[in-house]
Coordinates of C-alpha atoms and ligand atoms in Angstrom, one line a residue:
X1 CA 8.9 -9.0 5.2
X2 CA 7.8 -12.7 4.5
X3 CA 4.9 -13.9 5.9
X4 CA 3.5 -10.3 7.1
X5 CA 3.7 -8.9 3.0
X6 CA -0.4 -8.0 2.9
X7 CA -0.2 -6.9 -0.8
X8 CA 2.4 -6.7 -3.3
X9 CA 3.2 -5.1 -6.6
X10 CA 5.3 -7.3 -8.5
X11 CA 6.3 -5.1 -12.1
X12 CA 2.7 -3.2 -12.8
X13 CA 2.9 -1.0 -16.1
X14 CA -0.9 0.2 -16.8
X15 CA -1.0 2.8 -19.2
X16 CA -3.4 5.1 -21.2
X17 CA -4.2 4.4 -24.6
X18 CA -5.6 7.8 -25.5
X19 CA -5.4 9.2 -29.1
X20 CA -2.8 12.1 -28.8
X21 CA -0.6 8.3 -28.3
X22 CA 0.0 6.6 -25.1
X23 CA 0.9 7.5 -21.5
X24 CA 2.6 5.3 -19.4
X25 CA 0.9 6.6 -16.2
X26 CA 2.8 3.1 -14.0
X27 CA 6.1 2.3 -15.3
X28 CA 7.2 -1.6 -13.7
X29 CA 6.4 -0.2 -10.6
X30 CA 7.4 -2.6 -6.9
X31 CA 6.5 -2.6 -4.4
X32 CA 5.1 -5.1 -0.9
X33 CA 3.0 -4.0 1.9
X34 CA 3.3 -5.0 5.0
X35 CA 0.1 -6.7 7.9
X36 CA -0.3 -3.0 9.5
X37 CA 1.5 -0.7 7.8
X38 CA 1.7 2.5 7.0
X39 CA 3.0 2.7 3.3
X40 CA 3.1 6.0 2.0
X41 CA 3.8 7.4 -1.7
X42 CA 4.1 10.2 -2.3
X43 CA 5.9 11.5 -5.5
X44 CA 4.6 15.1 -7.7
X45 CA 1.6 15.6 -9.2
X46 CA 1.0 13.2 -12.7
X47 CA 4.1 10.6 -11.8
X48 CA 1.5 7.9 -11.4
X49 CA 0.0 7.7 -7.2
X50 CA -3.7 8.1 -8.6
X51 CA -3.3 5.7 -10.7
X52 CA -1.6 2.5 -9.4
X53 CA -3.9 3.3 -6.4
X54 CA -7.5 2.5 -8.7
X55 CA -4.8 -0.3 -11.1
X56 CA -5.0 -2.4 -7.5
X57 CA -8.7 -1.6 -7.2
X58 CA -9.8 -1.9 -10.9
X59 CA -11.6 1.2 -10.8
X60 CA -9.4 2.8 -13.5
X61 CA -10.5 5.3 -15.3
X62 CA -12.1 4.6 -19.3
X63 CA -8.8 4.0 -21.7
X64 CA -6.4 2.7 -19.3
X65 CA -5.1 -1.0 -19.2
X66 CA -2.6 -3.4 -17.0
X67 CA -0.4 -4.7 -19.8
X68 CA 2.0 -6.4 -17.5
X69 CA 2.3 -7.1 -13.7
X70 CA 0.8 -9.2 -10.7
X71 CA -0.6 -7.4 -7.7
X72 CA -0.8 -10.6 -4.9
X73 CA -2.9 -10.1 -1.9
X74 CA -2.4 -12.2 0.7
X75 CA -5.6 -13.4 2.6
X76 CA -4.7 -16.0 6.1
X77 CA -6.7 -18.7 3.3
X78 CA -5.2 -18.1 0.1
X79 CA -3.3 -15.7 -2.3
X80 CA -5.4 -14.1 -5.3
X81 CA -3.7 -11.4 -8.6
X82 CA -5.8 -9.3 -8.7
X83 CA -4.6 -8.6 -12.2
X84 CA -5.9 -12.2 -13.5
X85 CA -10.1 -11.0 -11.5
X86 CA -12.5 -9.4 -14.0
X87 CA -12.8 -5.9 -12.9
X88 CA -16.5 -6.0 -13.4
X89 CA -16.7 -9.5 -11.6
X90 CA -18.0 -10.4 -8.2
X91 CA -14.6 -11.8 -7.1
X92 CA -13.0 -7.9 -7.1
X93 CA -16.7 -6.4 -6.3
X94 CA -16.7 -7.9 -2.1
X95 CA -13.0 -7.3 -2.3
X96 CA -13.2 -3.4 -2.7
X97 CA -14.8 -1.8 -0.2
X98 CA -14.5 -4.6 2.2
X99 CA -11.2 -6.6 2.2
X100 CA -9.6 -3.0 0.7
X101 CA -11.5 0.2 1.3
X102 CA -10.4 3.8 -0.2
X103 CA -10.7 7.3 0.8
X104 CA -10.2 9.9 -0.8
X105 CA -8.9 13.7 -1.5
X106 CA -12.3 15.1 -2.2
X107 CA -15.4 13.4 -0.1
X108 CA -18.3 14.8 -2.3
X109 CA -17.2 13.1 -6.0
X110 CA -17.2 9.6 -3.0
X111 CA -20.5 10.9 -1.2
X112 CA -23.5 10.6 -2.7
X113 CA -24.6 13.9 -2.3
X114 CA -28.7 13.2 -2.2
X115 CA -28.7 10.5 0.3
X116 CA -27.3 11.0 3.7
X117 CA -24.3 10.6 5.4
X118 CA -26.2 7.5 7.4
X119 CA -28.0 6.3 4.3
X120 CA -24.4 5.6 2.1
X121 CA -22.6 3.6 5.4
X122 CA -25.6 1.9 6.0
X123 CA -25.7 1.4 2.7
X124 CA -21.6 0.1 2.5
X125 CA -22.3 -2.1 5.7
X126 CA -25.4 -4.0 4.5
X127 CA -23.5 -5.3 1.2
X128 CA -21.2 -6.6 3.2
X129 CA -22.3 -7.4 6.5
X130 CA -25.6 -9.9 8.3
X131 CA -27.1 -8.3 9.9
X132 CA -30.8 -5.8 9.9
X133 CA -31.5 -2.4 9.0
X134 CA -31.9 -1.9 12.4
X135 CA -28.5 -2.9 13.3
X136 CA -26.8 -2.0 10.5
X137 CA -28.5 2.4 11.7
X138 CA -26.4 2.0 15.3
X139 CA -23.0 0.5 14.1
X140 CA -23.4 3.5 11.5
X141 CA -23.3 6.0 14.2
X142 CA -21.3 4.2 16.5
X143 CA -18.9 4.5 13.5
X144 CA -19.7 8.3 13.1
X145 CA -19.1 8.6 16.7
X146 CA -15.6 6.8 16.3
X147 CA -14.1 9.1 13.2
X148 CA -14.9 12.1 15.9
X149 CA -18.2 13.5 14.6
X150 CA -19.7 15.3 17.8
X151 CA -23.6 13.6 17.9
X152 CA -23.4 11.6 15.8
X153 CA -26.9 10.2 16.4
X154 CA -28.0 13.5 14.8
X155 CA -25.3 13.4 12.2
X156 CA -26.5 10.8 11.0
X157 CA -29.1 11.7 8.7
X158 CA -27.6 15.7 8.1
X159 CA -26.6 15.4 3.6
X160 CA -22.9 15.6 2.6
X161 CA -23.4 19.2 1.5
X162 CA -24.6 19.6 4.8
X163 CA -21.0 18.6 6.9
X164 CA -17.8 21.2 6.8
X165 CA -15.2 19.3 4.8
X166 CA -13.2 17.8 7.2
X167 CA -16.4 16.3 9.0
X168 CA -17.4 15.0 4.9
X169 CA -13.8 13.3 5.2
X170 CA -14.4 11.8 8.7
X171 CA -17.4 10.4 7.2
X172 CA -16.1 9.2 4.0
X173 CA -13.1 7.6 6.6
X174 CA -16.3 5.8 8.4
X175 CA -17.8 4.2 5.4
X176 CA -14.2 3.2 4.0
X177 CA -13.7 1.2 7.6
X178 CA -17.5 -0.1 7.6
X179 CA -16.1 -3.6 6.8
X180 CA -13.1 -3.8 8.8
X181 CA -11.0 -3.5 5.7
X182 CA -7.2 -5.0 5.9
X183 CA -6.1 -2.8 3.5
X184 CA -7.3 1.8 3.4
X185 CA -6.3 3.3 0.6
X186 CA -5.6 6.3 1.0
X187 CA -5.0 9.0 -1.9
X188 CA -4.4 12.3 -0.6
X189 CA -7.3 12.3 1.6
X190 CA -6.3 16.0 3.4
X191 CA -5.1 18.2 0.8
X192 CA -8.4 19.8 0.4
X193 CA -8.4 20.0 3.2
X194 CA -6.8 22.9 5.9
X195 CA -4.1 22.7 7.6
X196 CA -5.5 22.3 11.6
X197 CA -7.7 19.7 10.2
X198 CA -4.9 18.5 7.9
X199 CA -3.1 17.3 11.7
X200 CA -6.6 15.5 13.0
X201 CA -7.9 14.0 9.8
X202 CA -4.5 12.1 9.8
X203 CA -4.4 11.3 13.7
X204 CA -7.5 9.4 12.3
X205 CA -6.4 7.2 10.5
X206 CA -2.5 7.0 12.2
X207 CA -5.5 5.8 15.7
X208 CA -8.2 4.2 13.6
X209 CA -5.3 2.3 12.3
X210 CA -3.4 1.1 15.6
X211 CA -7.4 0.6 17.0
X212 CA -8.0 -2.1 13.4
X213 CA -4.7 -3.6 12.7
X214 CA -5.3 -2.0 8.9
X215 CA -2.7 -1.1 6.9
X216 CA -2.5 1.4 4.9
X217 CA -1.1 3.2 1.5
X218 CA -1.0 6.8 1.9
X219 CA -0.9 8.3 -1.2
X220 CA 0.4 12.6 -0.2
X221 CA 3.0 14.9 -2.8
X222 CA 3.7 16.0 0.9
X223 CA 6.9 14.9 1.7
X224 CA 4.9 16.0 5.5
X225 CA 1.6 13.8 5.9
X226 CA 4.6 10.7 5.1
X227 CA 6.9 11.8 7.8
X228 CA 4.4 12.1 9.7
X229 CA 2.5 9.2 9.2
X230 CA 4.3 6.1 7.4
X231 CA 6.7 3.1 8.1
X232 CA 7.6 2.5 4.3
X233 CA 8.0 4.4 1.8
X234 CA 8.0 4.6 -2.3
X235 CA 9.0 7.6 -4.4
X236 CA 7.6 8.0 -8.0
X237 CA 8.8 9.6 -10.5
X238 CA 7.0 9.7 -14.1
X239 CA 5.0 6.1 -13.7
X240 CA 8.3 4.2 -11.2
X241 CA 9.7 3.9 -7.8
X242 CA 13.3 5.8 -8.1
X243 CA 13.7 5.1 -4.7
X244 CA 12.1 3.1 -1.5
X245 CA 13.0 2.4 1.7
X246 CA 12.4 2.5 5.5
X247 CA 10.7 5.7 6.4
X248 CA 14.0 7.1 8.8
X249 CA 16.7 6.6 5.3
X250 CA 14.7 8.7 2.9
X251 CA 14.6 11.1 5.6
X252 CA 18.2 10.4 7.3
X253 CA 19.9 8.7 4.1
X254 CA 18.0 10.3 0.8
X255 CA 19.9 9.0 -2.3
X256 CA 17.8 9.8 -5.5
X257 CA 18.8 13.1 -6.5
X258 CA 15.3 14.0 -7.2
X259 CA 13.8 12.0 -3.2
X260 CA 17.0 15.1 -2.0
X261 CA 14.7 17.4 -3.8
X262 CA 11.3 16.8 -2.8
X263 CA 13.0 16.8 0.6
X264 CA 14.5 20.5 0.5
X265 CA 9.9 21.4 -0.4
X266 CA 9.4 20.3 2.9
X267 CA 7.8 23.8 4.2
X268 CA 8.5 25.4 6.6
X269 CA 5.8 26.0 9.2
X270 CA 5.1 29.6 9.3
X271 CA 7.3 29.5 5.6
X272 CA 5.0 31.1 2.5
X273 CA 5.3 29.0 -1.0
X274 CA 4.5 29.7 -3.7
X275 CA 4.9 26.0 -5.7
X276 CA 4.8 22.3 -4.3
X277 CA 7.7 22.6 -5.3
X278 CA 10.0 25.0 -5.9
X279 CA 12.7 23.8 -4.9
X280 CA 12.8 21.3 -7.3
X281 CA 14.5 23.2 -11.5
X282 CA 13.1 22.4 -14.2
X283 CA 9.0 21.5 -15.2
X284 CA 7.9 17.6 -15.4
X285 CA 8.6 16.7 -18.8
X286 CA 5.3 16.1 -21.4
X287 CA 4.0 12.4 -20.3
X288 CA 3.4 11.3 -23.7
X289 CA 7.1 11.9 -24.4
X290 CA 9.1 10.6 -21.4
X291 CA 13.1 11.0 -21.6
X292 CA 15.3 8.5 -22.4
X293 CA 17.4 6.8 -19.8
X294 CA 16.8 7.9 -16.5
X295 CA 13.5 10.0 -16.3
X296 CA 14.6 12.2 -14.3
X297 CA 17.9 13.5 -15.7
X298 CA 17.0 16.7 -18.0
X299 CA 16.0 18.8 -13.6
X300 CA 19.0 16.5 -12.9
X301 CA 21.6 18.4 -10.7
X302 CA 23.7 15.0 -10.8
X303 CA 23.8 14.2 -14.6
X304 CA 26.0 13.0 -16.5
X305 CA 25.7 12.9 -20.0
X306 CA 26.1 9.7 -22.4
X307 CA 25.1 8.0 -19.0
X308 CA 21.7 8.8 -16.4
X309 CA 20.3 9.3 -21.4
X310 CA 21.4 6.1 -21.8
X311 CA 20.4 3.4 -20.2
X312 CA 17.5 2.7 -17.3
X313 CA 19.7 3.4 -13.8
X314 CA 18.5 -0.4 -12.3
X315 CA 17.8 -0.8 -8.7
X316 CA 21.1 -0.9 -6.6
X317 CA 20.6 -1.8 -2.8
X318 CA 22.1 0.7 -0.8
X319 CA 21.8 -1.3 2.9
X320 CA 18.4 -3.8 3.0
X321 CA 15.7 -3.0 2.2
X322 CA 16.8 0.8 0.9
X323 CA 16.7 0.4 -2.7
X324 CA 17.8 3.2 -4.9
X325 CA 17.6 3.5 -9.1
X326 CA 20.5 5.8 -10.4
X327 CA 23.8 5.7 -11.7
X328 CA 25.2 7.8 -8.6
X329 CA 25.0 4.0 -7.2
X330 CA 26.6 1.8 -9.8
X331 CA 25.0 0.8 -12.7
X332 CA 27.3 2.6 -15.0
Ligands
ATP401 N1 -8.2 9.5 -17.2 C1 -7.2 9.4 -17.5 N2 -6.6 9.9 -19.4 C2 -5.4 9.7 -18.8 N3 -5.0 10.1 -19.2 C3 -5.0 10.1 -17.0 C4 -6.3 9.3 -17.1 N4 -5.7 9.6 -15.6 C5 -3.9 9.7 -15.7 N5 -3.7 10.1 -16.1 C6 -2.5 10.1 -16.0 O1 -1.6 9.4 -16.1 C7 -0.4 9.9 -15.0 C8 -0.6 9.7 -14.1 O2 -0.9 10.3 -13.6 P1 -2.1 9.8 -11.9 O3 -4.1 10.4 -12.3 O4 -1.3 8.7 -11.2 O5 -0.7 11.2 -11.1 P2 -0.9 11.7 -9.8 O6 0.0 10.8 -9.3 O7 -1.8 11.2 -8.7 O8 -1.3 13.1 -9.6 P3 -1.6 14.0 -8.1 O9 -0.5 14.4 -7.8 O10 -1.4 15.1 -9.3 O11 -3.3 13.2 -8.2 C9 -0.6 11.2 -15.7 O12 0.1 11.6 -16.7 C10 -1.8 11.7 -16.4 O13 -2.1 12.5 -16.9
MG402 MG1 -3.4 11.9 -7.2

């Protein structure tokens, strides 16, 4: 770590203030993303993965607010705390889409339906690079070719609805990488696609990353995708990171009962899965009324009454870089 850190999130808390109550979507999260590496974030629906990403880019939905913490973005010429920036100001707008780019699950929401994909990529290029419109079009065609879109010189003039889901996702990736970002945030980039296309898109991201040396924050609920892609992993549950570490530690030496349950839920090839995570007992609790103590205790097979429901488990370092928050490993 050390000099290689690109982004450092410290004690981040992002809450929603709603009429029904306060939703602590992200509640004291710490992690570091290293330059050029893939940082995987995994957890069930609603655990705060997307809100963590949106906090970094300062694109939170209404009523969502960062109430505490720091998000330090390191550059060669110094660092900046993204939390301190005005979310509508020039500085974050310069960073967004240029140094930190994002791709989403459903490209239709990011691509405007009334403009061709070429127009949209060209606009992104003109926003961040000092080139003419003609040069930008050449760059756009080149990018579309690089992300594996066939006949890019024709497809550049296609509208998003004229492309398949997989091709749209490629076009969005082309737009995202057009500015040579140092960090790509990919939020469930393949969830909406069928399995073969998913694998192709993940391969594409991996290859681009190698070529360009960019870091990726890859958000998914799929441990299989994490295994395939990530260098480091954070497992989230109800707004907290319950376990984190190098990918091999998480897969071969998982400590948190929630991580263990997630690993059991990896769909086997050829096996039909009913739910997303059929091996985990119980439901994710109501976000307005989080469980006391360890938030996982009501669903935990190793739950110890009088301990796990009373206090929040401290974070314990098992081996270098492998951290877990669970009373099974100390802190009682
Ligand atoms: N616009 C919003 N208004 C109010 N609450 C929200 C909003 N967006 C998210 N939340 C709440 O914040 C919490 C975290 O949501 P988030 O979208 O980060 O989950 P996620 O881990 O990305 O889930 P998924 O896998 O379904 O995408 C949830 O309890 C959710 O209900
Ligand atoms: Mg999400």
